[in-house]
Backbone as JSON, one array per atom type, in Angstrom:
{
  "sequence": "MSGLAAYAVCIKDGRILLARHVPPKGSKGESNWTLPGGRVEHAEDPFDTVIREVSEETGCDALVERLLGVDSRVIPAAERAIPGGPEHQNVGVFYQVRITGGQLRPEPNGEIAESVWTPIPHVARLRRSSLVDIGLALAQTLPATGHVPAVPVGGLIQH",
  "N": [[59.86, -0.43, 37.16], [60.45, -2.43, 40.01], [62.22, -4.73, 42.19], [62.68, -6.66, 45.17], [65.11, -8.76, 46.49], [66.66, -11.64, 48.07], [69.79, -13.14, 48.74], [71.87, -16.03, 49.16], [75.12, -16.49, 50.29], [77.09, -19.04, 50.44], [79.87, -20.35, 51.68], [82.3, -22.81, 52.0], [85.13, -24.56, 52.98], [86.7, -23.51, 50.84], [84.95, -23.61, 48.73], [81.99, -22.59, 46.95], [78.46, -22.55, 47.21], [76.56, -23.02, 44.44], [73.75, -22.49, 42.28], [72.2, -23.92, 39.47], [70.49, -22.22, 37.15], [67.75, -22.68, 35.07], [66.16, -21.22, 32.46], [62.57, -20.64, 32.08], [60.63, -22.38, 29.59], [60.23, -20.75, 26.48], [61.12, -18.27, 27.26], [63.8, -15.93, 26.7], [67.34, -16.55, 26.83], [69.95, -18.47, 28.41], [70.9, -21.41, 30.27], [72.36, -20.7, 33.41], [74.7, -20.15, 36.14], [73.96, -19.29, 39.48], [73.45, -17.61, 42.66], [71.88, -19.27, 45.42], [68.63, -18.12, 46.12], [66.18, -15.43, 45.95], [63.12, -13.7, 45.09], [61.68, -11.48, 47.44], [58.79, -12.09, 49.17], [55.52, -10.49, 49.5], [55.33, -8.62, 52.44], [57.26, -10.15, 53.66], [60.24, -10.75, 55.52], [63.52, -10.07, 54.36], [65.53, -11.61, 55.57], [64.16, -13.93, 56.35], [63.39, -14.72, 53.83], [65.77, -15.56, 52.54], [66.43, -17.92, 53.88], [64.16, -19.48, 53.31], [64.31, -19.58, 50.48], [66.77, -20.93, 50.04], [66.11, -23.42, 51.08], [63.93, -24.16, 49.37], [65.15, -24.13, 46.81], [67.49, -25.71, 46.98], [67.13, -27.82, 48.78], [68.31, -27.82, 51.22], [68.92, -26.96, 54.7], [69.34, -23.76, 56.11], [71.37, -21.42, 57.91], [71.51, -18.12, 58.82], [74.41, -16.24, 59.05], [75.58, -13.69, 58.89], [74.89, -10.35, 57.7], [75.92, -9.41, 54.55], [75.81, -7.41, 52.56], [74.32, -5.01, 50.25], [73.06, -4.85, 46.98], [72.3, -2.95, 44.13], [70.8, -2.94, 41.0], [70.09, -2.01, 37.62], [68.3, -3.45, 35.08], [68.25, -3.14, 31.73], [65.39, -2.8, 29.55], [65.71, -4.12, 27.07], [67.45, -6.15, 27.69], [66.2, -7.87, 29.35], [64.98, -11.06, 30.51], [62.35, -11.63, 30.01], [60.62, -10.75, 27.27], [59.5, -7.52, 26.14], [58.88, -6.28, 28.51], [59.25, -3.54, 30.93], [62.25, -1.62, 31.88], [64.08, -3.0, 34.65], [64.57, -2.69, 38.09], [66.6, -4.27, 40.39], [66.97, -4.94, 43.74], [69.21, -6.41, 45.76], [69.7, -8.28, 48.69], [72.37, -9.51, 50.4], [73.39, -12.34, 52.17], [75.62, -13.97, 54.42], [75.64, -17.36, 54.7], [75.25, -20.46, 56.38], [75.13, -23.89, 55.67], [73.18, -26.2, 57.34], [72.0, -28.66, 57.3], [70.09, -31.2, 55.54], [69.74, -32.3, 52.08], [71.34, -31.92, 49.0], [69.43, -31.22, 46.11], [67.51, -31.04, 43.0], [65.34, -28.2, 42.35], [62.0, -28.75, 43.09], [59.57, -28.63, 40.57], [60.6, -26.19, 39.72], [62.98, -23.64, 38.66], [65.59, -24.24, 39.18], [67.98, -26.43, 38.32], [70.01, -27.9, 39.46], [72.17, -27.92, 42.36], [75.44, -27.11, 43.34], [78.48, -27.61, 45.09], [81.07, -25.57, 44.41], [84.46, -25.19, 43.57], [86.04, -22.16, 44.4], [88.07, -21.02, 42.64], [87.19, -22.07, 40.18], [84.94, -20.7, 39.44], [85.23, -18.46, 37.76], [85.28, -19.53, 35.21], [82.74, -20.26, 34.59], [79.5, -19.86, 33.06], [77.65, -17.38, 34.34], [75.55, -15.59, 36.72], [75.92, -12.12, 37.42], [75.45, -11.73, 40.05], [76.75, -13.73, 41.45], [79.45, -12.96, 41.39], [79.3, -10.54, 42.76], [78.4, -11.42, 45.28], [80.59, -13.05, 46.04], [82.62, -11.09, 46.13], [81.66, -9.45, 48.21], [81.75, -11.29, 50.33], [84.46, -11.85, 50.48], [85.71, -9.42, 50.97], [84.27, -8.06, 52.91], [83.11, -5.33, 53.16], [82.75, -2.34, 55.05], [80.75, -0.64, 54.3], [78.97, -2.31, 53.08], [78.83, -2.5, 50.36], [79.89, -3.11, 47.07], [81.69, -2.38, 44.01], [79.8, -2.26, 40.92], [79.44, -5.13, 38.81], [80.64, -5.59, 35.59], [78.57, -6.62, 32.88], [78.64, -9.21, 30.52], [80.0, -11.49, 28.07], [80.82, -14.35, 29.85], [79.49, -13.49, 32.05], [76.35, -12.75, 33.2], [73.21, -10.9, 33.62]],
  "CA": [[59.51, -1.62, 37.91], [61.56, -2.84, 40.86], [61.98, -5.91, 43.0], [63.58, -6.9, 46.28], [65.47, -10.17, 46.54], [67.66, -11.99, 49.07], [70.67, -14.17, 48.2], [72.73, -16.74, 50.11], [76.52, -16.74, 49.94], [77.48, -20.18, 51.28], [81.24, -20.73, 51.36], [82.83, -23.8, 52.93], [86.32, -25.27, 52.49], [87.15, -22.99, 49.55], [83.93, -23.83, 47.71], [80.76, -21.81, 47.1], [77.28, -23.26, 46.75], [75.92, -22.37, 43.3], [72.53, -23.12, 41.76], [72.11, -23.76, 38.02], [69.17, -21.72, 36.78], [67.32, -22.98, 33.7], [64.99, -20.35, 32.23], [61.36, -21.34, 31.64], [60.47, -22.48, 28.13], [59.59, -19.59, 25.88], [61.83, -17.02, 27.57], [65.14, -15.95, 26.11], [68.38, -16.77, 27.82], [70.47, -19.83, 28.54], [71.18, -21.85, 31.63], [73.55, -20.09, 34.02], [74.88, -20.4, 37.56], [73.63, -18.14, 40.32], [73.4, -17.89, 44.08], [70.54, -19.59, 45.91], [67.94, -16.92, 46.59], [65.12, -14.98, 45.07], [62.24, -12.57, 45.39], [61.06, -11.33, 48.76], [57.33, -12.07, 49.04], [54.86, -9.38, 50.18], [55.36, -8.61, 53.91], [58.27, -11.1, 54.15], [61.54, -10.19, 55.88], [64.55, -10.68, 53.53], [66.21, -12.61, 56.4], [63.37, -15.15, 56.22], [63.39, -15.09, 52.41], [66.97, -16.29, 52.14], [66.32, -19.26, 54.44], [63.13, -20.16, 52.53], [64.79, -19.81, 49.12], [67.79, -21.99, 50.07], [65.37, -24.67, 51.27], [63.16, -24.48, 48.16], [65.98, -24.33, 45.62], [68.57, -26.68, 47.14], [66.77, -28.9, 49.68], [69.13, -27.74, 52.44], [68.58, -26.03, 55.78], [70.34, -22.69, 56.16], [71.45, -20.54, 59.07], [72.13, -16.84, 58.45], [75.5, -15.88, 59.96], [75.75, -12.24, 58.9], [74.53, -9.56, 56.54], [77.12, -9.04, 53.8], [75.65, -6.13, 51.88], [73.17, -4.76, 49.38], [73.42, -4.5, 45.61], [71.18, -2.44, 43.34], [71.14, -2.93, 39.59], [68.99, -1.78, 36.68], [68.42, -4.28, 33.89], [67.51, -2.47, 30.65], [64.28, -3.57, 28.97], [66.19, -4.96, 25.96], [68.25, -7.26, 28.21], [65.39, -8.69, 30.26], [64.65, -12.41, 30.03], [60.96, -11.61, 29.54], [60.55, -9.68, 26.27], [58.38, -6.59, 26.16], [58.7, -5.63, 29.81], [60.03, -2.32, 31.13], [63.51, -1.86, 32.59], [63.79, -3.57, 35.97], [65.57, -2.49, 39.13], [66.64, -5.34, 41.38], [67.74, -4.66, 44.95], [69.53, -7.7, 46.35], [70.28, -8.31, 50.04], [73.25, -10.68, 50.43], [73.68, -12.86, 53.51], [76.52, -15.11, 54.61], [74.77, -18.42, 55.17], [75.87, -21.77, 56.6], [74.22, -25.02, 55.48], [73.18, -26.95, 58.59], [71.41, -29.97, 57.1], [69.39, -31.42, 54.28], [70.44, -33.01, 51.0], [71.21, -31.18, 47.74], [68.53, -31.81, 45.11], [66.93, -30.01, 42.13], [64.13, -27.55, 42.87], [60.79, -29.37, 42.53], [58.72, -27.73, 39.75], [61.2, -24.86, 39.7], [63.94, -23.31, 37.61], [66.94, -24.63, 39.59], [68.17, -27.82, 37.88], [70.93, -28.57, 40.39], [73.01, -27.05, 43.18], [76.74, -27.77, 43.39], [79.6, -26.95, 45.78], [82.0, -25.28, 43.34], [85.69, -24.54, 44.02], [86.0, -20.74, 44.04], [88.83, -20.71, 41.42], [86.48, -22.53, 38.97], [83.79, -19.83, 39.18], [85.53, -17.55, 36.64], [85.09, -20.22, 33.92], [81.33, -20.62, 34.45], [78.5, -18.88, 32.63], [77.05, -17.1, 35.65], [74.95, -14.29, 37.02], [76.83, -11.18, 38.1], [75.19, -11.85, 41.48], [77.78, -14.61, 42.02], [80.67, -12.16, 41.58], [79.03, -9.56, 43.83], [78.38, -12.17, 46.53], [81.97, -13.42, 46.38], [83.36, -9.87, 46.5], [81.2, -9.04, 49.54], [82.22, -12.27, 51.32], [85.92, -11.84, 50.58], [86.23, -8.12, 51.43], [83.45, -7.6, 54.04], [83.19, -3.87, 53.25], [81.95, -1.73, 56.12], [79.58, -0.01, 53.68], [78.07, -3.32, 52.52], [78.67, -2.19, 48.95], [81.05, -3.28, 46.19], [81.38, -1.83, 42.68], [79.01, -3.08, 40.01], [80.19, -6.05, 37.97], [80.22, -5.44, 34.2], [77.89, -7.78, 32.31], [79.11, -9.53, 29.16], [80.73, -12.75, 28.02], [80.27, -15.37, 30.73], [78.75, -12.85, 33.15], [75.0, -12.33, 32.8], [72.47, -10.17, 34.67]],
  "C": [[60.7, -2.03, 38.77], [61.18, -4.05, 41.69], [63.04, -6.01, 44.09], [63.83, -8.39, 46.36], [66.52, -10.38, 47.62], [68.46, -13.18, 48.54], [71.58, -14.72, 49.28], [74.12, -16.9, 49.53], [77.0, -17.79, 50.93], [78.87, -20.61, 50.84], [81.73, -21.68, 52.44], [84.02, -24.49, 52.27], [86.74, -24.82, 51.09], [86.18, -23.21, 48.41], [82.71, -22.97, 48.02], [79.6, -22.62, 46.53], [76.6, -22.45, 45.64], [74.74, -23.19, 42.83], [72.47, -22.86, 40.25], [70.67, -23.45, 37.64], [68.9, -22.05, 35.31], [66.08, -22.14, 33.44], [63.78, -21.13, 31.76], [61.28, -21.36, 30.12], [59.75, -21.24, 27.62], [60.26, -18.28, 26.23], [63.22, -17.09, 26.95], [66.16, -16.17, 27.22], [68.75, -18.23, 27.9], [70.62, -20.16, 30.01], [72.41, -21.1, 32.15], [73.55, -20.37, 35.52], [74.59, -19.13, 38.34], [73.73, -18.55, 41.78], [72.0, -18.37, 44.44], [69.88, -18.3, 46.44], [66.86, -16.52, 45.63], [64.27, -13.89, 45.69], [61.68, -12.63, 46.81], [59.56, -11.21, 48.54], [56.77, -10.86, 49.8], [54.89, -9.6, 51.69], [56.38, -9.61, 54.51], [59.57, -10.35, 54.46], [62.6, -10.84, 54.98], [65.36, -11.75, 54.26], [65.5, -13.96, 56.29], [63.37, -15.65, 54.78], [64.59, -15.96, 52.08], [66.94, -17.72, 52.67], [65.3, -20.08, 53.64], [63.65, -20.53, 51.14], [65.86, -20.91, 49.08], [67.09, -23.34, 50.2], [64.65, -25.09, 49.99], [64.07, -24.88, 47.0], [66.98, -25.47, 45.77], [68.19, -27.9, 47.96], [67.51, -28.86, 51.0], [68.57, -26.73, 53.44], [69.71, -25.01, 55.9], [70.23, -21.89, 57.44], [72.15, -19.27, 58.62], [73.17, -16.49, 59.5], [75.73, -14.37, 60.02], [75.2, -11.63, 57.62], [75.83, -9.16, 55.85], [76.97, -7.67, 53.14], [74.42, -6.11, 51.0], [73.68, -4.34, 48.02], [72.16, -4.0, 44.9], [71.63, -2.38, 41.89], [69.89, -2.64, 38.78], [69.27, -2.62, 35.45], [67.59, -3.61, 32.8], [66.46, -3.39, 30.04], [64.77, -4.55, 27.9], [66.96, -6.18, 26.45], [67.48, -8.16, 29.16], [65.08, -10.04, 29.65], [63.24, -12.47, 29.48], [60.81, -10.45, 28.56], [59.33, -8.79, 26.48], [58.15, -5.89, 27.48], [59.52, -4.35, 29.92], [61.39, -2.65, 31.75], [63.16, -2.28, 34.02], [64.92, -3.23, 36.93], [65.46, -3.63, 40.12], [67.52, -4.89, 42.54], [67.95, -6.0, 45.65], [70.2, -7.54, 47.71], [71.07, -9.62, 50.12], [73.58, -11.05, 51.87], [74.74, -13.94, 53.43], [75.71, -16.18, 55.31], [75.58, -19.7, 55.34], [74.8, -22.83, 56.41], [74.33, -25.9, 56.72], [72.59, -28.35, 58.44], [70.71, -30.07, 55.76], [70.29, -32.09, 53.26], [70.24, -32.21, 49.72], [70.34, -31.96, 46.76], [68.05, -30.7, 44.19], [65.7, -29.39, 42.8], [62.9, -28.22, 42.25], [59.94, -28.34, 41.8], [59.29, -26.32, 39.68], [62.23, -24.72, 38.59], [65.38, -23.65, 37.99], [67.11, -26.13, 39.3], [69.06, -28.6, 38.83], [71.65, -27.5, 41.2], [74.3, -27.82, 43.45], [77.72, -26.93, 44.22], [80.73, -26.8, 44.76], [83.27, -24.64, 43.89], [85.73, -23.09, 43.51], [86.86, -20.42, 42.8], [88.12, -21.13, 40.13], [85.36, -21.58, 38.55], [84.02, -18.96, 37.93], [85.28, -18.2, 35.28], [83.62, -20.56, 33.65], [80.52, -19.49, 33.83], [77.64, -18.62, 33.86], [76.39, -15.74, 35.7], [76.0, -13.41, 37.68], [76.6, -11.2, 39.61], [76.25, -12.72, 42.16], [79.04, -13.8, 42.34], [80.48, -11.14, 42.7], [79.06, -10.26, 45.19], [79.77, -12.57, 46.98], [82.77, -12.2, 46.84], [82.96, -9.4, 47.9], [81.77, -9.98, 50.61], [83.73, -12.17, 51.54], [86.46, -10.53, 51.14], [85.49, -7.57, 52.64], [83.5, -6.07, 54.2], [82.26, -3.31, 54.31], [80.68, -1.09, 55.56], [78.56, -1.03, 53.19], [77.86, -3.14, 51.04], [79.98, -2.46, 48.22], [80.68, -2.73, 44.82], [80.57, -2.81, 41.83], [79.93, -3.96, 39.18], [79.71, -5.86, 36.54], [79.63, -6.75, 33.66], [78.4, -7.96, 30.88], [79.93, -10.8, 29.2], [80.06, -13.78, 28.91], [79.39, -14.79, 31.83], [77.44, -12.26, 32.64], [74.38, -11.49, 33.91], [72.01, -11.13, 35.74]]
}
C-alpha cells in the first residue's frame, strides 16, 4: 500500500511552523509534532495539496516558494498507527512555503490540535515525526538532488 503526501516547511525568523497531531481515539500512538501537510487527493496536484492542507490544518494562507525535495519511506505493518494494516509506503513532496495571511487555529473536526511557531533549536526536544527532521534538513541544505538521508526512528522521533 502506498500514499502520496505534500508537506509545508515554513521557516521565518529562526522558527518553523509545526502542527501538533493528536491521533484519533482508538488508534495507537501519542500526540506528536509534524509539518503541516497531508495526503494528495485523487487527481490533485501536490502543489495545490500543500496550500489546501496548510489552510485546513492551521487556518493560514500559504504561498509556495520552491520545491525542496521528495522523501520516500516504508512504515512496517507492526509500526502503523492503524493496527492490522499492511506495510505502508509514503512518498512525501516537501515545499518551502511562506505564510501570507490568516490566523493560527486548531483544525476544525481534525487531528491537528494546534500549530505553533517553534524556535528551530527547540525542535530536537520535541516528540515529533521524522518528517520534521527531513523538512529541516532539506530547507537547510537545499540539495540539488532533492534528497536527504533517511532519519532513524526511535525515542522522540516517530514515523
